[in-house]
Each structure stands twice: as structure tokens, then as C-alpha cells.
């Protein structure tokens, strides 16, 4: 017996509105392709370039708890800000971030990363110096590679010391697109 | 650099291993729940009851101790939501015992003991002794108070004792 789309949506919206969901997620259409976007009551929790929910559910449950549910309403704010960003109308994201499950070093790196301005780039070594750990460039690279909220936490703005783009967990072509959008390339 | 995550994060991670993400549970069982509710309540009333069933499940879900027998658990909740709806609809009417197929208790070990108990008592006994939920969790799942859940469970157990003694 098929559950109608209306009934399905009605339950999902009610669950989010009543605050019963640990992590809500949905697939958001962007110029970079479909993104899976997830948010908890603490804020934006994840953005994935792999939009297949089946691959992401366990990961999302480890971030925020077992009550993981797909819901358009859960990511309304994130969808709006991402739309504005890709349309060139937003340079700074105002979304609160859920960094609860991350170790302190990672959090300190990501907070510094968040300060790299729109349209500018920095290097792994530069970021290491800014958190007072000048020899931690390699560890910074690992944090960038595992950044679970790309785009909003702008790891695409971190490049190699020679100016090479180096790499991007979402694929180098996406890093190029983001830097082009921001006028940094 | 690796640092231990905070304790509450570890709890969340361990729970994520024990019970499946709700989305997977919901997608797996929603059709069967709707079928049961339509059978019991008709097409229109089933829609409200469907939503109520999964909202009750969601309220209790993060306090489940394990992910075993989730199908029986959610069908028990659906059965109770249907009973509540029927009571509101026909407060004086004698309620029909549900079919064995949808009313089977969670644990096979206690199935032969709980069969034949009134639905509320059976649900309370199954959730208490089959799932090891506390009375507050049971109350959430059944849409009643913790005291009422405790009462239903102990009445059910007394009934079983009388029957097997």
C-alpha cells in the first residue's frame, strides 16, 4: 500500500515542526549538482556532494542521533542561503553550525577557516599559522579533506603554497567552479 | 590530530550503532502501518492515525535500547492509535479483538503468555518485558501517562499469573 506524497510530507513536516527530529536532511539542487544538506536543532550539520541518502543515513545518525528524517522544511534556511550564494547575492552565510561531534582541534581549524573572506584564498600553512600551529599544515589538510560542511565552511578557499589548487573532496572541478563564482580565479 | 569526542557524542554514536536511522525504519514500515490502519479505521481516518503512529514512534525512538523487533513495536503503536480512534468514535461499543497477524507481541518468548490479554495491557507488557522500556517511554508510545502504563503492565502480568498458576 503506497503512502501518498501528501501524507508522507505531512508527517515529515509535523515531525520537524514538533522538534522530534535529531537530524533533518534533503537534497538541494545547485549549479554544482545535487547536494545532500542536513541540519539539526543546533544548526547546519552536513553538506555532501554524494546526494544518495542511503549512503548518508548512518553518518548523519552518528552526528546527531538516530532520529534522522528527510524533510524539505528541515533545511529551508540552508536551501535559501545556498540559493542566494550561488546566485551571487550572498557572500557570508548566517547559518548556525552544528560542530558538536568534532574534536577541539578540528573545531578550532574550522572556525579559523570560516574567517577566510569570500573571493580570497589562503594556504594550508597560512591557516596553520593563524591557529598558532605553524607546523600543522598536513593536519590542516586532513581537516579540510574531512570538512563535513563544505561551501559554507569554505575549504575551497584553501590552496597550496605555490598557488596550485591541490585537491578538493568534492572534486577539483567543483573547487574551480566555486572560486570562479567568487571571482577568485 | 585525534582527540576523544565529548561523552554525549559517544552516547549518540553508540546509539547510532544499536538502532537504525529513523528514515530507514519509517520507509521500511510505513506501507504496512497504513494498511493496518486502513483496515481498522477506513481510508480517511487512517491518514490522521498514520501520522500519530509515527509521531509516537519518533518520540520514543531515541530511548529504545535496541533495534530488534521494530516491526512488532510500530504495529503495536499503530494498533493502540487505532483503538484510541475507535474509542473516540464509538465510546460505548465493544471493541473487536485485533487479528493475530498484526497483534503479535514483540518477543516470541513471551508471545504465548501475552496472547489473549486486552490490547493495552498486552502492549504495556510487551514494551516493558519485551523491549525493556521504562514506564515513561511506554507512556509515550501508548499515548498515556506513566502511571497508566505501569497499571496496564502490572494488571497484564497479574492476569498472566492467574492464567498459568
XYZ file of C-alpha atoms in Angstrom:
350
model
C 0.000 0.000 0.000
C 1.578 3.229 -1.135
C 1.728 6.181 1.202
C 0.676 9.230 -0.815
C 3.205 12.053 -1.243
C 0.851 14.421 0.630
C 0.529 12.134 3.638
C 4.246 11.449 3.618
C 5.130 15.146 3.512
C 2.561 15.957 6.155
C 4.150 13.520 8.613
C 7.679 14.704 7.854
C 6.760 18.378 8.280
C 4.910 17.672 11.538
C 7.892 15.761 12.915
C 10.220 18.694 12.238
C 7.757 21.300 13.496
C 7.296 19.391 16.759
C 11.060 19.258 17.270
C 11.180 15.454 17.229
C 13.955 15.096 14.654
C 17.655 14.888 15.579
C 18.879 15.475 12.033
C 16.680 16.553 9.115
C 18.007 16.376 5.594
C 17.001 16.939 1.992
C 18.535 17.005 -1.456
C 19.163 20.543 -2.717
C 19.607 21.327 -6.399
C 22.580 23.640 -7.074
C 24.792 24.596 -10.035
C 27.349 22.149 -8.578
C 24.818 19.333 -8.812
C 22.527 17.838 -6.187
C 23.787 18.228 -2.634
C 22.569 16.400 0.422
C 22.080 19.048 3.118
C 21.465 18.144 6.775
C 20.584 20.257 9.804
C 19.942 19.626 13.492
C 18.394 21.883 16.116
C 21.936 23.178 16.702
C 22.421 24.252 13.089
C 23.718 23.089 9.745
C 25.330 19.696 10.308
C 26.479 18.420 6.911
C 26.637 19.080 3.193
C 27.544 16.148 0.979
C 28.379 16.039 -2.707
C 27.022 12.491 -2.671
C 23.256 13.109 -2.628
C 22.245 9.450 -2.169
C 20.565 9.406 1.264
C 21.064 5.659 1.592
C 24.794 6.234 1.784
C 24.498 9.032 4.334
C 21.906 7.945 6.903
C 24.274 6.170 9.273
C 26.743 9.032 9.060
C 24.010 11.553 9.937
C 22.855 9.405 12.871
C 26.391 9.379 14.263
C 26.461 13.178 14.029
C 23.204 13.982 15.767
C 21.272 10.912 16.904
C 19.081 8.155 15.449
C 16.038 10.283 14.634
C 17.221 11.112 11.120
C 14.408 12.094 8.760
C 14.194 13.545 5.284
C 12.257 16.811 5.274
C 12.326 19.830 2.993
C 11.293 22.014 5.919
C 14.319 20.973 7.991
C 16.743 22.607 5.567
C 14.673 25.607 4.412
C 17.157 28.155 5.784
C 20.178 26.380 4.351
C 18.499 25.987 0.950
C 17.664 29.684 0.833
C 21.186 30.806 1.749
C 22.779 28.368 -0.703
C 20.456 29.615 -3.469
C 21.473 33.191 -2.684
C 25.160 32.263 -2.612
C 25.048 30.513 -5.983
C 23.073 33.423 -7.447
C 25.878 35.759 -6.357
C 23.647 37.569 -3.858
C 25.275 36.264 -0.662
C 28.907 36.442 0.439
C 28.590 35.419 4.087
C 26.480 32.583 5.442
C 24.451 33.379 8.555
C 23.532 29.775 9.332
C 24.415 28.448 12.794
C 26.664 25.381 12.515
C 26.444 22.085 14.397
C 30.041 21.112 15.125
C 29.207 19.087 18.234
C 30.694 15.744 17.289
C 34.049 17.137 16.195
C 37.275 17.126 18.223
C 38.531 20.509 19.556
C 41.463 20.799 17.128
C 39.148 20.322 14.154
C 36.707 22.886 15.527
C 39.470 25.476 16.001
C 40.666 24.930 12.424
C 37.147 25.194 11.015
C 36.412 28.374 12.978
C 39.542 29.958 11.520
C 38.603 28.658 8.069
C 35.234 30.397 8.396
C 37.076 33.713 8.649
C 38.697 33.401 5.205
C 36.733 36.019 3.236
C 34.644 35.446 0.134
C 36.701 35.763 -3.035
C 40.059 35.300 -1.271
C 42.291 32.286 -0.779
C 44.761 31.182 1.850
C 47.216 28.274 2.098
C 47.326 25.255 4.385
C 50.418 26.746 6.015
C 48.746 30.132 6.327
C 45.777 28.595 8.100
C 48.138 26.624 10.364
C 49.920 29.835 11.325
C 46.645 31.588 12.062
C 45.659 28.998 14.662
C 49.130 29.226 16.212
C 50.253 25.811 14.952
C 52.617 26.757 12.089
C 53.903 23.183 11.610
C 50.447 21.618 11.388
C 49.875 22.223 7.665
C 49.455 18.500 6.998
C 46.904 18.103 9.806
C 45.082 21.130 8.390
C 44.933 19.339 5.031
C 43.297 16.353 6.707
C 40.694 18.586 8.368
C 39.938 20.244 5.005
C 39.562 16.868 3.340
C 37.094 15.713 6.019
C 35.222 19.020 6.283
C 31.617 17.870 6.549
C 30.117 21.300 5.794
C 31.912 22.310 2.565
C 30.913 25.511 0.742
C 29.578 27.110 3.960
C 32.872 26.302 5.690
C 34.940 27.406 2.699
C 37.690 24.805 2.361
C 37.619 25.608 -1.367
C 39.436 28.840 -0.422
C 42.477 26.921 0.818
C 45.142 26.259 -1.829
C 48.743 25.023 -1.974
C 51.648 27.329 -1.123
C 52.610 27.590 -4.819
C 49.064 28.604 -5.716
C 48.101 25.156 -7.004
C 44.526 24.252 -6.198
C 45.840 20.927 -4.801
C 42.619 18.992 -4.217
C 39.017 19.000 -3.075
C 36.932 16.257 -1.524
C 34.071 17.208 -3.854
C 36.289 17.030 -6.954
C 38.704 19.655 -8.254
C 36.222 20.842 -10.911
C 33.854 21.930 -8.129
C 36.637 23.830 -6.350
C 37.310 25.671 -9.627
C 33.590 26.484 -10.045
C 33.330 27.867 -6.505
C 36.444 30.028 -6.842
C 35.250 31.270 -10.236
C 31.857 32.125 -8.764
C 33.581 34.167 -6.056
C 35.872 35.859 -8.597
C 39.000 34.389 -7.020
C 40.165 32.744 -10.257
C 45.241 15.156 15.434
C 42.845 12.865 17.288
C 41.027 13.871 20.430
C 38.291 11.956 22.191
C 34.886 13.384 21.355
C 32.745 14.568 24.287
C 30.817 11.872 26.242
C 27.419 12.885 24.884
C 28.809 12.393 21.378
C 29.945 8.889 22.264
C 26.451 8.109 23.542
C 24.970 9.339 20.273
C 27.449 7.281 18.262
C 26.798 4.106 20.249
C 23.058 4.561 19.899
C 23.508 5.032 16.160
C 25.034 1.566 16.070
C 22.224 -0.010 18.106
C 19.169 1.275 16.252
C 18.796 2.146 12.562
C 18.309 5.771 11.452
C 14.603 6.596 11.734
C 14.316 7.314 7.994
C 15.217 3.698 7.190
C 12.777 2.373 9.800
C 9.989 4.641 8.537
C 10.439 3.781 4.849
C 10.523 0.086 5.671
C 7.325 0.014 7.730
C 5.112 2.877 6.536
C 3.152 0.846 3.958
C 2.324 -1.920 6.398
C 1.290 0.571 9.078
C -1.023 2.347 6.637
C -2.522 -0.989 5.533
C -3.272 -1.921 9.141
C -4.816 1.464 9.903
C -6.984 1.475 6.783
C -8.212 -1.979 7.667
C -9.108 -0.857 11.177
C -10.344 2.704 10.575
C -11.112 3.247 6.887
C -9.237 5.339 4.360
C -9.841 8.843 5.734
C -9.296 8.258 9.449
C -6.242 6.154 8.647
C -4.335 9.216 7.488
C -4.517 11.002 10.859
C -3.735 7.761 12.651
C -0.748 7.144 10.371
C 0.763 10.471 11.330
C 0.002 9.920 15.005
C 1.587 6.464 14.924
C 4.903 7.618 13.519
C 4.990 10.719 15.720
C 4.561 8.491 18.778
C 7.285 6.198 17.429
C 9.565 9.178 16.853
C 9.003 10.439 20.411
C 10.131 7.128 21.891
C 12.706 6.193 19.252
C 15.860 7.718 20.728
C 15.246 5.944 24.010
C 14.991 2.444 22.526
C 17.581 0.077 23.939
C 17.971 -1.910 20.731
C 16.694 -2.217 17.179
C 15.186 -5.691 17.421
C 11.527 -6.311 16.624
C 10.885 -2.788 15.361
C 8.122 -4.054 13.092
C 6.185 -5.530 16.011
C 6.859 -2.390 18.022
C 5.459 0.017 15.431
C 2.473 -2.227 14.673
C 1.701 -2.274 18.397
C 1.760 1.512 18.442
C -0.470 1.640 15.332
C -2.873 -0.795 16.959
C -3.149 1.434 20.010
C -3.629 4.569 17.938
C -6.433 2.746 16.094
C -8.018 1.675 19.388
C -7.929 5.245 20.667
C -9.584 6.445 17.456
C -12.277 3.761 17.652
C -12.981 4.599 21.284
C -13.445 8.235 20.384
C -15.710 7.217 17.533
C -17.813 4.616 19.412
C -17.237 5.087 23.115
C -19.891 2.536 24.166
C -19.179 -0.113 21.583
C -17.470 -3.372 22.386
C -14.139 -3.280 20.636
C -13.241 -6.189 18.451
C -10.060 -8.038 19.296
C -7.475 -7.303 16.625
C -6.306 -10.011 14.286
C -3.477 -12.243 15.437
C -1.323 -11.251 12.465
C -0.948 -7.629 13.453
C -1.261 -8.067 17.209
C 1.582 -10.495 17.725
C 3.801 -9.361 20.602
C 7.409 -8.371 20.112
C 9.269 -11.219 21.686
C 8.428 -14.709 20.549
C 9.398 -15.936 24.014
C 6.525 -14.139 25.679
C 4.045 -14.391 22.816
C 2.285 -17.413 24.297
C 1.927 -15.537 27.590
C 0.644 -12.241 26.305
C -1.767 -13.608 23.695
C -5.291 -13.028 24.869
C -4.526 -10.045 27.114
C -6.547 -6.885 26.461
C -4.660 -4.774 23.858
C -3.448 -2.005 26.198
C -2.190 -4.473 28.780
C -0.545 -6.604 26.142
C 1.215 -3.603 24.611
C 2.430 -2.444 28.027
C 3.711 -5.916 28.966
C 5.423 -6.382 25.589
C 7.089 -2.977 25.697
C 8.125 -3.431 29.343
C 9.401 -7.002 29.236
C 9.979 -7.494 25.516
C 11.776 -4.214 24.887
C 12.899 -3.284 28.388
C 11.412 0.205 28.072
C 10.705 2.180 31.231
C 7.177 3.361 32.021
C 7.786 6.864 30.789
C 8.830 5.515 27.383
C 5.884 3.132 27.316
C 3.560 6.010 28.180
C 4.959 7.989 25.265
C 4.493 5.088 22.872
C 0.935 4.381 24.034
C -0.123 7.984 24.407
C -0.926 7.582 28.099
C 0.637 8.555 31.444
C 3.495 6.645 33.122
C 1.130 5.653 35.946
C -1.407 4.298 33.474
C 1.351 2.387 31.666
C 2.560 0.872 34.946
C -1.001 -0.041 35.873
C -1.650 -1.672 32.489
C 1.581 -3.644 32.700
C 1.034 -4.906 36.251
C -2.605 -5.792 35.553
C -1.433 -7.711 32.468
C 1.203 -9.579 34.475
C -1.315 -10.452 37.206
C -3.682 -11.747 34.558
C -0.923 -13.940 33.086
C -0.006 -15.248 36.558
C -3.589 -16.191 37.281
C -3.830 -17.977 33.962
C -0.677 -20.085 34.328
C -0.967 -20.862 38.057
